[in-house]
Amino acid sequence: MSRILLNNSNAVLQAVTACNKAQSSPTVKNHVVRRWQSLLFHMNKKHHQAATTRNNIMDGVCSDVITANNNRCFSSAAREQTKCLQLENINPNFITMEYAVRGPLVIRAGEIEKELKQGAKKPFDYVIRANIGDCHAMGQKPITFLRQLLNLTFAPELLNSSSYPDDVKARAKEVLNGCQGGSVGSYTDSAGLEVVRRQVANFIEKRDGLPCDWRTIFLTAGASPGIKSVLSLIRCEVGGKKPGVMVPIPQYPLYSATIAEYGMDKIDYYLEEETGWSLSRKELQRAYDESTKKTAPRAIVVINPGNPTGQVLTRDNIEEIIKFAYDNKLFILADEVYQDNIYGKNSKFFSFKKVLIEMGAPYKDMELASFMSTSKGYLGECGIRGGYMEIINMCPKVMAMLSKSITASLCGTTAGQVAVSALVNPPKSGEPSYDQYMKERNGVLGALKERAELVYNTLSSFEGYKVNRVQGAMYVFPQIEIPPKAVAAAKAKNMAADTFYATELLEATGICIVAGTGFGQKPGTYHFRSTILPQTPVLKDMMNKFKKFHADFMQKYK
């Protein structure tokens, strides 16, 4: 309690001082102090992890006091007391959950951008947002075929225009014929347009060489809602224990955030950095066995290609995971949104469905959910929010319950469903749009491959860096040795050392990355995640700035 009061003593003092300046009565002054003491008491009693959030609320109270007269000072505090929802009576899981890729560093990056626009002098001219896989924000150009399909489905009058190729027109008509009233402004089935779900099934059959039932396909607003719907489905105590989900560490924060939001337990299994972020059956079993003391493991998440690690799992590794899941009765969630982003010379994408079925009995009958998105790959259409999930081997009664849950959300966006159609039903050889489509597609993937090599070569030359090659996805996740003096400086600011490093980098260079703390990492190690998405000239500038910063940082804290 004393530590919390100490940390907030300045703010308390400001509040009282403000009331003094406003010539407040003793009653008002005492009210303000009592209000602060009450808030601080609840901070200590409940939800200690929400201290930062609550400080912001207190700062807001302080601001009210500073800018108000006597009556407004009193009424502001009184108004807050009458609010139905306060941090003490909302779902505590909302306070616990975090989402690092849009955290404080990103907020600060936005503030710096505004400062630059207002004429502030910085050691740099612009901010490089390497914190998130937002392809178009980093300069990637849209694929013409997809945008033309969107244009025609949202403005059908353009079907009479000679500016659009016949193959795109034919696909637009097919989608529109599947819409109620022939309009993308109508609701679709909750699982999505049947015509697009059938296209997805054909795409999967072609990819895996195996049958796919279109009725097991659900169109989603990006991969995230599908992932959340499955995690929500398994949120049930078993044997009096909370449900647990096995998640790779490092992991994509969607999983940790959702698991926290749903009040479940996250079961960490560590990827082996020394072997290119692979994983071992021994480590999986260790994590599982330790968790069962207080948790009921229900599912395992696998991200392939990896985010944030950029690895591509071998077929042998996938088989190992499947056998482990079978032996321990775990539902598999296969996050495969980066399946088109393969750069490693000896890397190849294998879908979990393909491997699972080809392994034969008893594995071919295992439950599996796989996820795909239009936000990644070569489309990079993050804002349109298109994606799909395929569910196989689920009990029909449970599938009915999942479908019912999805029905409550009505349907995914039709723009996203059209984008999925463009992803899974692209121009074919001989069609008018094919040559341009292939040129743009290969151009995007080729440039990403070059940048993956550029980032690896540059960062691996830094003192104190360990970097694995980027085999796939859109990220690099290097390990950095942070000098003891820098660790001490970080501790003095109540920061994790990698967060301190990332903060110093942002302020010195304008480069925004995400500290490894936000993804999880082995204790005693420090990492960060950076995208490889900035266009090549910007990426080269970024690497040059990074190199100078790192040398200066190491010298400063030597």
mmCIF file of N, CA, C and O in Angstrom, residues 80 172 286 334:
data_model
loop_
_atom_site.group_PDB
_atom_site.id
_atom_site.type_symbol
_atom_site.label_atom_id
_atom_site.label_comp_id
_atom_site.label_asym_id
_atom_site.label_seq_id
_atom_site.Cartn_x
_atom_site.Cartn_y
_atom_site.Cartn_z
ATOM 1 N N GLU A 80 -18.276 10.895 -11.050
ATOM 2 C CA GLU A 80 -17.576 9.621 -11.185
ATOM 3 C C GLU A 80 -18.142 8.585 -10.219
ATOM 4 O O GLU A 80 -18.228 7.402 -10.539
ATOM 5 N N ALA A 172 -17.544 -11.796 -60.612
ATOM 6 C CA ALA A 172 -18.411 -10.866 -59.890
ATOM 7 C C ALA A 172 -19.876 -11.287 -60.012
ATOM 8 O O ALA A 172 -20.631 -11.265 -59.023
ATOM 9 N N ARG A 286 6.399 -31.786 -21.269
ATOM 10 C CA ARG A 286 6.736 -31.073 -20.022
ATOM 11 C C ARG A 286 5.662 -30.029 -19.703
ATOM 12 O O ARG A 286 5.143 -29.954 -18.580
ATOM 13 N N ALA A 334 -4.825 -24.814 -35.917
ATOM 14 C CA ALA A 334 -3.703 -24.582 -36.826
ATOM 15 C C ALA A 334 -3.840 -23.201 -37.470
ATOM 16 O O ALA A 334 -4.687 -22.984 -38.336
#
